CSV table of C-alpha atoms (C1' of nucleotides) in Angstrom, one decimal:
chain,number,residue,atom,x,y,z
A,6,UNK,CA,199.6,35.4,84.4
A,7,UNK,CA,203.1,36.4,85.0
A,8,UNK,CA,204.7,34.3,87.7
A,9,UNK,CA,207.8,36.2,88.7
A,10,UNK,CA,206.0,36.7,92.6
A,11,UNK,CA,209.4,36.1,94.2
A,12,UNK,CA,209.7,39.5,94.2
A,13,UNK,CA,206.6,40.7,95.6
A,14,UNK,CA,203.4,40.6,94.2
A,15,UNK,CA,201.2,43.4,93.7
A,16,UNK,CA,197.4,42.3,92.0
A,17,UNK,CA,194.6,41.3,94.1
A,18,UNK,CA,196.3,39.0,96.6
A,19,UNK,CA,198.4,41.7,97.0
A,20,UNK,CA,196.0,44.3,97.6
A,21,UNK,CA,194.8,42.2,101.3
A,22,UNK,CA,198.9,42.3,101.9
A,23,UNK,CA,198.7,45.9,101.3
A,24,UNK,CA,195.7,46.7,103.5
A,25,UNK,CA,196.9,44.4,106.6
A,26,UNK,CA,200.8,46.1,106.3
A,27,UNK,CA,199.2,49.9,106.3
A,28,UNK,CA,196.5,48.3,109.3
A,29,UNK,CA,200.4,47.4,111.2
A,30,UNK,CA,201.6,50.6,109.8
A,31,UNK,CA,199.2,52.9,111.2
A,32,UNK,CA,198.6,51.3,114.5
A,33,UNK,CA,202.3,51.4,115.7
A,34,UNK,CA,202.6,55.5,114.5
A,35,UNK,CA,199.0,56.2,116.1
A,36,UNK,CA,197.7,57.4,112.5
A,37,UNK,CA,194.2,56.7,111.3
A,38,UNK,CA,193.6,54.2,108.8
A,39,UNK,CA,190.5,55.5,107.6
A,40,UNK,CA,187.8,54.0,105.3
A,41,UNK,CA,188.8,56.6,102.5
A,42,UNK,CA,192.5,55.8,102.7
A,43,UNK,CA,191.4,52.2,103.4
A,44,UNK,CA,190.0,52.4,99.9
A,45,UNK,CA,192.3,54.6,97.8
A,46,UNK,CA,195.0,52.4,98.7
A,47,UNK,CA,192.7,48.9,98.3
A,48,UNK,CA,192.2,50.7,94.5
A,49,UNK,CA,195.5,51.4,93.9
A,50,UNK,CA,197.2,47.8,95.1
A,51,UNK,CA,194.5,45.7,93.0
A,52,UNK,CA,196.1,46.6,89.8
A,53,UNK,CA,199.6,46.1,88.9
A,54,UNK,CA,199.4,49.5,86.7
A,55,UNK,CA,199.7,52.8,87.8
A,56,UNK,CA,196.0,54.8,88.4
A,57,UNK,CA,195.4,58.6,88.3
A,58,UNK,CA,193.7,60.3,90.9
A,59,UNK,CA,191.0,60.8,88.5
A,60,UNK,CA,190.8,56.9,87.8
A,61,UNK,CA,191.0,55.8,91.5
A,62,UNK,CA,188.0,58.5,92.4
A,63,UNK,CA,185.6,57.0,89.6
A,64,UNK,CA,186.5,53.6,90.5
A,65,UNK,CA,185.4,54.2,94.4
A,66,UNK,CA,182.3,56.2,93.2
A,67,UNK,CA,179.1,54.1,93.8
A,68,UNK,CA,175.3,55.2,93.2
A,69,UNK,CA,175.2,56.9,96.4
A,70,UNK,CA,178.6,57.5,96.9
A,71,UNK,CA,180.5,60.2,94.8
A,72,UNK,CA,183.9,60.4,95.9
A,73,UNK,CA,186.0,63.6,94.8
A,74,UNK,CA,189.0,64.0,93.5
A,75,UNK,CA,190.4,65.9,95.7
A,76,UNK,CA,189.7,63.8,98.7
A,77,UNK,CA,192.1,61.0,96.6
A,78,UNK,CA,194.3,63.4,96.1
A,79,UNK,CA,194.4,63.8,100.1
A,80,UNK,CA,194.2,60.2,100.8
A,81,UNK,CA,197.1,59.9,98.4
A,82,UNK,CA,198.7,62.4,100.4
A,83,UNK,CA,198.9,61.0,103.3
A,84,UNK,CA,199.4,57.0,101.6
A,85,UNK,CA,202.7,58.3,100.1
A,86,UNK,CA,203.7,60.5,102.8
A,87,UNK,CA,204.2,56.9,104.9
A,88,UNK,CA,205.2,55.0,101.7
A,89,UNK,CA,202.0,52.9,101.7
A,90,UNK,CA,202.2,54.4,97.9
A,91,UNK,CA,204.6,55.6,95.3
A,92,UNK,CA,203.5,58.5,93.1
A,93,UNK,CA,204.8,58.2,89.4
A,94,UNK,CA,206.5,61.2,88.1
A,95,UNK,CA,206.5,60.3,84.5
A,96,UNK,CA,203.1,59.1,84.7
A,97,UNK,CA,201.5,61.7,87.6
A,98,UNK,CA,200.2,58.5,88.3
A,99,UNK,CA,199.9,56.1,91.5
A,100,UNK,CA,201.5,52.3,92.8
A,101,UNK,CA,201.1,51.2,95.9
A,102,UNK,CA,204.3,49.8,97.7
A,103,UNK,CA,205.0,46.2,97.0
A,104,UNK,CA,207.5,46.1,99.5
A,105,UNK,CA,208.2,46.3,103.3
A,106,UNK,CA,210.4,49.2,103.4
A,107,UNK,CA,208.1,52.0,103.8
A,108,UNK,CA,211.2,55.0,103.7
A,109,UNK,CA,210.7,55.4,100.1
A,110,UNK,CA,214.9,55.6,99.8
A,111,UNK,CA,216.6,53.7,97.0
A,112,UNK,CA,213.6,52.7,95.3
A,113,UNK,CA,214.1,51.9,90.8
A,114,UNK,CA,210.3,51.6,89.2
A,115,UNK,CA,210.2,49.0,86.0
A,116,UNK,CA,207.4,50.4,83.7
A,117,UNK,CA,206.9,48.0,80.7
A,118,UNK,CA,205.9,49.8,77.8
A,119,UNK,CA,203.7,46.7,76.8
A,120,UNK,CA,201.7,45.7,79.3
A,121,UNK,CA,202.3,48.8,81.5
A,122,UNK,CA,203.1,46.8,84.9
A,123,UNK,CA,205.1,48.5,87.0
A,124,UNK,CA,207.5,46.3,89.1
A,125,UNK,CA,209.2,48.2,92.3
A,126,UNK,CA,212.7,47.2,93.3
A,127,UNK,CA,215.6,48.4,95.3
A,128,UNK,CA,219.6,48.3,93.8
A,129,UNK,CA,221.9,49.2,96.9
A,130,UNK,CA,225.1,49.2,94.3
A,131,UNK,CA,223.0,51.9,92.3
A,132,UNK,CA,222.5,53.6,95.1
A,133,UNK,CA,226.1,53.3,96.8
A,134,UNK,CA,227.4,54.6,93.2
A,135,UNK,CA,224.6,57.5,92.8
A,136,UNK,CA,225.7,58.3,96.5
A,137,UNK,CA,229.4,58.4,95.7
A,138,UNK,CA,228.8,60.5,92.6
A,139,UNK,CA,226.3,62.8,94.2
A,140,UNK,CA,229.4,63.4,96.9
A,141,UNK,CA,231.6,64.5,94.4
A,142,UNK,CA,229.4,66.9,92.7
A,143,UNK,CA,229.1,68.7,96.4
A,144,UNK,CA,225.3,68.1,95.9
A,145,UNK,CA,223.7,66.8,99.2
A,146,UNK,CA,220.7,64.6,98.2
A,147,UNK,CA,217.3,64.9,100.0
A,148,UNK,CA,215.2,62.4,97.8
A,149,UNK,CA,215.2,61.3,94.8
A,150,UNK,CA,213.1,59.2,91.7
A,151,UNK,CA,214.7,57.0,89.4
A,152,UNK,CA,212.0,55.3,87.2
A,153,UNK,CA,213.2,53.3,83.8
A,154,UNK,CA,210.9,52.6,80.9
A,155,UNK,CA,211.3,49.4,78.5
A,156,UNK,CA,209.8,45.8,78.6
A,157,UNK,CA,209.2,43.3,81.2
A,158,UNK,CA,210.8,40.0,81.6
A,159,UNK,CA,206.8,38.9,81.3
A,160,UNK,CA,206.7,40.8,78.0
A,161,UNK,CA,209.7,39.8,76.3
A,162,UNK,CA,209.4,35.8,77.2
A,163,UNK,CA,206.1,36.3,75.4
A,164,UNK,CA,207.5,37.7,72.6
A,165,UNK,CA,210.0,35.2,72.3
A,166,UNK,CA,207.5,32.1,72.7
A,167,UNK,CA,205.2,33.8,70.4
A,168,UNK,CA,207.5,35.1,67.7
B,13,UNK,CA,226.4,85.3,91.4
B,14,UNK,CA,227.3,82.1,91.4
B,15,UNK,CA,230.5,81.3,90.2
B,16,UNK,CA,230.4,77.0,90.1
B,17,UNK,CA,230.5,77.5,86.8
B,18,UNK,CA,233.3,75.3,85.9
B,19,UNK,CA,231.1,72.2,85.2
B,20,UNK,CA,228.7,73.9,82.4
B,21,UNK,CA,226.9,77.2,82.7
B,22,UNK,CA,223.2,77.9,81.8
B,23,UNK,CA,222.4,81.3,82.2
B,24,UNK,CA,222.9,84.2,79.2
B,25,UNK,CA,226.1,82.6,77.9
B,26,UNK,CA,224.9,79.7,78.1
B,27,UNK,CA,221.6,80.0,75.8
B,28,UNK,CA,224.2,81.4,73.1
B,29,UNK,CA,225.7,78.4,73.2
B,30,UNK,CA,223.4,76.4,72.8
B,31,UNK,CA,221.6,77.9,70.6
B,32,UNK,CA,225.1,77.9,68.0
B,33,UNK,CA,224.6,73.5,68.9
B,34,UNK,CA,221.8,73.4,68.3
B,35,UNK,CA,221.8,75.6,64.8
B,36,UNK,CA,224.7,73.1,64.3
B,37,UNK,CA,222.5,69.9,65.0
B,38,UNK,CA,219.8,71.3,63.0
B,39,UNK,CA,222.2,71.7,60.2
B,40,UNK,CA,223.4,68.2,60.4
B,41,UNK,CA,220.1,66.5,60.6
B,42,UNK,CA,218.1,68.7,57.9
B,43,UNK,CA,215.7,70.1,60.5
B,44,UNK,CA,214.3,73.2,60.7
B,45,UNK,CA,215.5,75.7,63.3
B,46,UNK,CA,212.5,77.7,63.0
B,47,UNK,CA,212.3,81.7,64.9
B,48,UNK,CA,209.7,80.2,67.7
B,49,UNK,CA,212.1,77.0,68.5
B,50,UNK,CA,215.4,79.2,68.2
B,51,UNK,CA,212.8,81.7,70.9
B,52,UNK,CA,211.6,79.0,73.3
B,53,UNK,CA,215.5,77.5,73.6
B,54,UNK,CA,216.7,80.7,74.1
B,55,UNK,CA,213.9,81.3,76.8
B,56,UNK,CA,214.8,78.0,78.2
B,57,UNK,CA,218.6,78.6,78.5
B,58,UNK,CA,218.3,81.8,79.5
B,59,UNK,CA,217.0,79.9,82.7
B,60,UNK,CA,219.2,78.0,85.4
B,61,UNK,CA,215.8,76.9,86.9
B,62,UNK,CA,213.5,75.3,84.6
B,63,UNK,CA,210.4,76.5,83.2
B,64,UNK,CA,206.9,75.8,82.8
B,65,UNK,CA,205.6,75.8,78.8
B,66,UNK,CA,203.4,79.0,80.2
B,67,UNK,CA,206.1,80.6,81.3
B,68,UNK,CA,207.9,80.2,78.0
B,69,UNK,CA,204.3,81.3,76.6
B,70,UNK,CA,204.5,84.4,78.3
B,71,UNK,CA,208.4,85.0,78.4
B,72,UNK,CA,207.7,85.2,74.5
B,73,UNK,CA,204.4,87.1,73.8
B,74,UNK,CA,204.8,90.6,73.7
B,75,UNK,CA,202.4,93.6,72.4
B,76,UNK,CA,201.8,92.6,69.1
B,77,UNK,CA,203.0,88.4,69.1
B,78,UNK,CA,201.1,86.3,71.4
B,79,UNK,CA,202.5,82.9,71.4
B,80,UNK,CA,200.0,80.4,72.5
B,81,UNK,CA,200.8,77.7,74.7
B,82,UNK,CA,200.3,74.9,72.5
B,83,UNK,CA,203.0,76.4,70.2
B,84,UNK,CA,205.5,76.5,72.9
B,85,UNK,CA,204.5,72.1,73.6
B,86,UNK,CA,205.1,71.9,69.8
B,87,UNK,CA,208.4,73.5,69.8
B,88,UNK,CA,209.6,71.8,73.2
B,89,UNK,CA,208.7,68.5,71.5
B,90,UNK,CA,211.0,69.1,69.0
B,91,UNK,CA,214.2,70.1,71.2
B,92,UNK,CA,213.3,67.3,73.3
B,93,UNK,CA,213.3,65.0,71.1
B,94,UNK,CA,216.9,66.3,70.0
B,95,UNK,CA,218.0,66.3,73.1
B,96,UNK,CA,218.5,70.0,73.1
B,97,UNK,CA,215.8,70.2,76.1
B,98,UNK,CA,215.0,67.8,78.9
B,99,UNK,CA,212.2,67.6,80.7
B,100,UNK,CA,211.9,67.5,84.6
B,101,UNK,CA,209.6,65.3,85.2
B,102,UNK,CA,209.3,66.0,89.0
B,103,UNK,CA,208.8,69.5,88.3
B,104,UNK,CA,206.7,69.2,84.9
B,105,UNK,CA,209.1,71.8,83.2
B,106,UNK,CA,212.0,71.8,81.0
B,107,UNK,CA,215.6,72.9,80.9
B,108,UNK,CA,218.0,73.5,78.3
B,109,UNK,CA,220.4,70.6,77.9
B,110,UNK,CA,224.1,71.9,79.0
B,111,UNK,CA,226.0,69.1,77.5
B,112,UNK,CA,226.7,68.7,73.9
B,113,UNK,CA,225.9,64.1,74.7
B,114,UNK,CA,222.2,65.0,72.9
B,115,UNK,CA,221.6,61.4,73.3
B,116,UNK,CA,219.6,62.5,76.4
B,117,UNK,CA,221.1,58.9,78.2
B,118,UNK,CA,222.9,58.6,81.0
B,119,UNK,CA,221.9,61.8,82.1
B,120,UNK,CA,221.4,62.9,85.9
B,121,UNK,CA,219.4,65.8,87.2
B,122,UNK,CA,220.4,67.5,90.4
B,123,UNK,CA,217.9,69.5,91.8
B,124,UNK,CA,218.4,72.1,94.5
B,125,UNK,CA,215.3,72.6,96.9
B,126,UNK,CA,217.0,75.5,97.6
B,127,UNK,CA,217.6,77.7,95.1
B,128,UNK,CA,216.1,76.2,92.3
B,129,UNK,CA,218.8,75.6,90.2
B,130,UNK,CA,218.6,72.6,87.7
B,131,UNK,CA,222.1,70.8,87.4
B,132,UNK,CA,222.9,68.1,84.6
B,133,UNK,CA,226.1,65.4,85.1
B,134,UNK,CA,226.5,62.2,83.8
B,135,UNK,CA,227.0,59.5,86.2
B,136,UNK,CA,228.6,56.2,83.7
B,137,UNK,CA,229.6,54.3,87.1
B,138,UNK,CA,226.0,54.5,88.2
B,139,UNK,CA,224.9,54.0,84.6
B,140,UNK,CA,226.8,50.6,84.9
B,141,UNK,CA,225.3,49.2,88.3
B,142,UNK,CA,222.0,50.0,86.9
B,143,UNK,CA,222.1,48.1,83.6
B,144,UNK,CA,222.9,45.3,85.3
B,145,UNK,CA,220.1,45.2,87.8
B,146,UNK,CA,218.1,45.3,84.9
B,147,UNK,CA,219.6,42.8,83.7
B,148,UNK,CA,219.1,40.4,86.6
B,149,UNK,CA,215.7,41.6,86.7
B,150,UNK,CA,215.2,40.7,83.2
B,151,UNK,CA,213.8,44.5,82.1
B,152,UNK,CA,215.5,45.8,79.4
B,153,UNK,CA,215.5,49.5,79.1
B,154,UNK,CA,214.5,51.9,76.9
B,155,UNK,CA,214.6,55.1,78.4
B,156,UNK,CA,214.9,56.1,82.3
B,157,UNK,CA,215.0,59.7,84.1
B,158,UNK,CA,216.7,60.0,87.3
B,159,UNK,CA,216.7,63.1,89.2
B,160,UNK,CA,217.9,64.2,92.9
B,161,UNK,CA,216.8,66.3,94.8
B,162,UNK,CA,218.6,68.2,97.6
B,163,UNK,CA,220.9,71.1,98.2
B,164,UNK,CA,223.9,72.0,95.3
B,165,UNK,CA,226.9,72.9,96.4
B,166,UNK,CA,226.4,77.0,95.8
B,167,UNK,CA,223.8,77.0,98.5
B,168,UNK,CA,225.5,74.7,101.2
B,169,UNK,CA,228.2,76.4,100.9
B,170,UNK,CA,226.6,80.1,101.6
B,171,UNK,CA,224.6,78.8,104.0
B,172,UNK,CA,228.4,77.5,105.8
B,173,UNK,CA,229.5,81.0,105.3
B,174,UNK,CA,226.9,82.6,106.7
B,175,UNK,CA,225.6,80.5,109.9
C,18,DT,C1',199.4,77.2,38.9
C,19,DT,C1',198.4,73.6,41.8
C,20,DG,C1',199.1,70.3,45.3
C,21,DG,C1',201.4,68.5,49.2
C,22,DC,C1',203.8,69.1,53.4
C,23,DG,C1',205.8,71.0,57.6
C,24,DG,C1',205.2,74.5,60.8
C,25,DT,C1',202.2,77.8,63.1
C,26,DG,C1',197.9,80.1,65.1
C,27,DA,C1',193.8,79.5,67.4
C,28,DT,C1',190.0,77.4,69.9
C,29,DA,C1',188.4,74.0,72.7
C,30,DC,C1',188.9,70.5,75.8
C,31,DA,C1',190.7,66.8,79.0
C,32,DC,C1',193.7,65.8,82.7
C,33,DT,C1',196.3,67.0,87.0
C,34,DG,C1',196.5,69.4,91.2
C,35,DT,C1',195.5,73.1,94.9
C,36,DA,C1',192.8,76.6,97.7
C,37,DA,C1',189.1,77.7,100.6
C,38,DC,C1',185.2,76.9,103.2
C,39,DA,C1',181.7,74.2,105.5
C,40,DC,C1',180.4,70.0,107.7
C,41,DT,C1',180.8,65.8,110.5
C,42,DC,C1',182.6,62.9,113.9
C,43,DG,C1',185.0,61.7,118.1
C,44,DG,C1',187.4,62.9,122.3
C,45,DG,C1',188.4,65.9,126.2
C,46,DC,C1',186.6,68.9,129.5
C,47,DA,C1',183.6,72.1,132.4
D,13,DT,C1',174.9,67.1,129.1
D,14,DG,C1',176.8,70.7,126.5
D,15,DC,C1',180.8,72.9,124.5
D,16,DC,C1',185.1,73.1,122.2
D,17,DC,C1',188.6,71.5,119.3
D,18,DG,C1',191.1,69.0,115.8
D,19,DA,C1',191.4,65.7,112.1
D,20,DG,C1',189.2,64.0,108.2
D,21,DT,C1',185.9,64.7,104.6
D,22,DG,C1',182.6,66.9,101.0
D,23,DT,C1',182.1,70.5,97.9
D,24,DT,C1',183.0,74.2,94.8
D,25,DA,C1',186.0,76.8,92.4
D,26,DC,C1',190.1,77.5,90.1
D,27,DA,C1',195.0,77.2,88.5
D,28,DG,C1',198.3,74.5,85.9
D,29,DT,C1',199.5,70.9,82.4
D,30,DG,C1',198.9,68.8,78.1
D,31,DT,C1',196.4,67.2,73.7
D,32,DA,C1',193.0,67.2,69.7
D,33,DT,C1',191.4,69.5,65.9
D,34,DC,C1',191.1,72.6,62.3
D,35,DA,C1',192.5,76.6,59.6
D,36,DC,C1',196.2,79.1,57.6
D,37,DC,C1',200.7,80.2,55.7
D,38,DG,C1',205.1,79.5,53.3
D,39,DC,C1',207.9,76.6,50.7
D,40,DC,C1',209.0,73.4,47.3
D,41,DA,C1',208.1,70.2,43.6
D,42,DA,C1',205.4,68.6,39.8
DNA sequence: TTGGCGGTGATACACTGTAACACTCGGGCA
DNA sequence: TGCCCGAGTGTTACAGTGTATCACCGCCAA
C-alpha cells in the first residue's frame, strides 16, 4: 500500500495504537473507556477514510447486536471531546487521531480526492501566521478547522508511474 | 450597531452591492441572473450571520410564492460556484461573499461564538506557509476552507466596556 | 411549429444530528 | 441487604440538511 508511515499510520495496525493511547488516555483523566467507545473508535481508526455515524453504527451492528445511531453519535461525542477523534466538517464525517497530541490545536487534514485518505498533520508556521493575522483583525480565536482537498503524494506517484 | 465596518459590510448595503457584482459577473460570464438567485443573494446578504437553505426557503415564500427548499440548494449552487456565496462548512450554512476576489481562494472565515457574525479576510502570509507544507507533504491542493472560531473584535470590545 | 435546453416547481427520499425517556449497571451508604 | 444516585446505553421520535427524479415552463434556434 502507501508507505509514507513516517508520519503516523492510521489502518489496522494503527487501530491497536489507537485503542492502547485512549486505554493511557482515559486512565490518567479517570474517564471510562467503555466497550461502545472501545468500538466506535476501533471502527473509526481501521480505515484510513473518514466514516459517518451512520456507517460506523452499521458496521458495529451484529445479529444480536443493533447498535444506534445515536449512541455513535454519543460515543463520538465524548472520542472527539478528548481528541481520540477528529470530526470532518466538510465531510460530517469521522478520523480518528493519528497523532499524540490530543488538544486538537493546529491540526491541517489532507483529503485526497482519489483515494479519499485523510492524512492529519500539524504546521506550526501556519499556525504562527494564522495567529499573527487573527491578532490583527482584533478576532480572538477559540478553535478552529482548516481541512484542504486535492491529491495525495500516494495518488500522484501513481499517476506518474502509471501515466 | 456595529460600526467595524471599515473592512467590508454585509448587512442592507451590503446585499445591494453585491447584488450590482454579481449582476456584473453574470453579465461577463453569460449566466443567467435569474429573480430566485437575485432573491436567495439578496436574502443571504441581507444577513451578517449565515443562513440555513430553510431559512432562505422561508425568508422567501410569502402568501401566494412558496419557494421550496430544493430551489434555494439549486440557486446557492450556482452563487457558490461563482464565488458570490461561501459556504460555512462548520455551520452548514452560507454567507454572501464581501469581497469582490470571487476566486473563493485564500479566503478565511472568522466566526464569532458570540454574536454570530460571519467575517471574511484574506490571509496571503498564511496562504504562503501553507502551500509549502503541502508541498513538503507532497499534497497538492485543490481547494481548502479554513474557518476560526472565537470572539470578533465588536463583541470583545463591548464586553471591555461594559465589565 | 417543433425540439432542445436551462431553470424552476414539486414530491419523495436519504443522510445527519438532537431531544426525551426508560433501563441497566456499578458504587456509596444506611 | 436494600436503597439511591449518576453515568452510560437503548429506543423512539423528530428536526435539519441535502439529493434524486420527474414534470413543467420559457426561451431560442432550426
Amino acid at each position: 500500500m502507501h508507505d509514507h508511515a513516517a508520519t503516523h499510520d492510521h489502518g489496522c495496525g494503527g487501530a491497536q495504537a489507537a485503542i492502547a493511547r485512549a486505554e493511557r488516555l482515559c486512565r490518567e483523566r479517570d474517564l471510562q473507556f467503555t466497550r461502545l467507545r472501545r468500538d466506535v473508535l476501533t471502527a473509526v481508526a481501521g480505515q484510513t477514510r473518514p466514516m459517518g455515524a451512520y456507517d460506523i453504527a452499521e458496521a458495529l451492528s451484529e445479529p444480536g447486536r443493533r447498535v444506534a445511531a445515536v449512541s455513535v453519535y454519543r460515543a463520538l461525542d465524548f472520542l472527539t471531546e478528548h481528541g481520540l477523534v477528529h470530526r470532518i466538517a466538510s465531510r460530517n464525517a469521522f478520523v480518528s487521531c493519528g497523532h499524540s497530541h490530543t488538544d486538537g490545536a493546529g491540526l491541517v487534514f489532507l483529503i485526497c480526492r482519489n483515494c479519499g485518505t485523510i492524512d492529519e498533520t500539524t504546521a506550526p508556521e501556519v499556525e504562527d501566521q494564522l495567529g499573527r493575522t487573527l491578532a490583527k483583525a482584533g478576532f480572538r480565536p477559540i478553535s478552529r478547522i482548516l481541512e484542504v482537498e486535492g491529491e495525495c503524494g500516494a495518488c500522484l506517484g501513481q499517476a506518474g508511474a502509471e501515466g
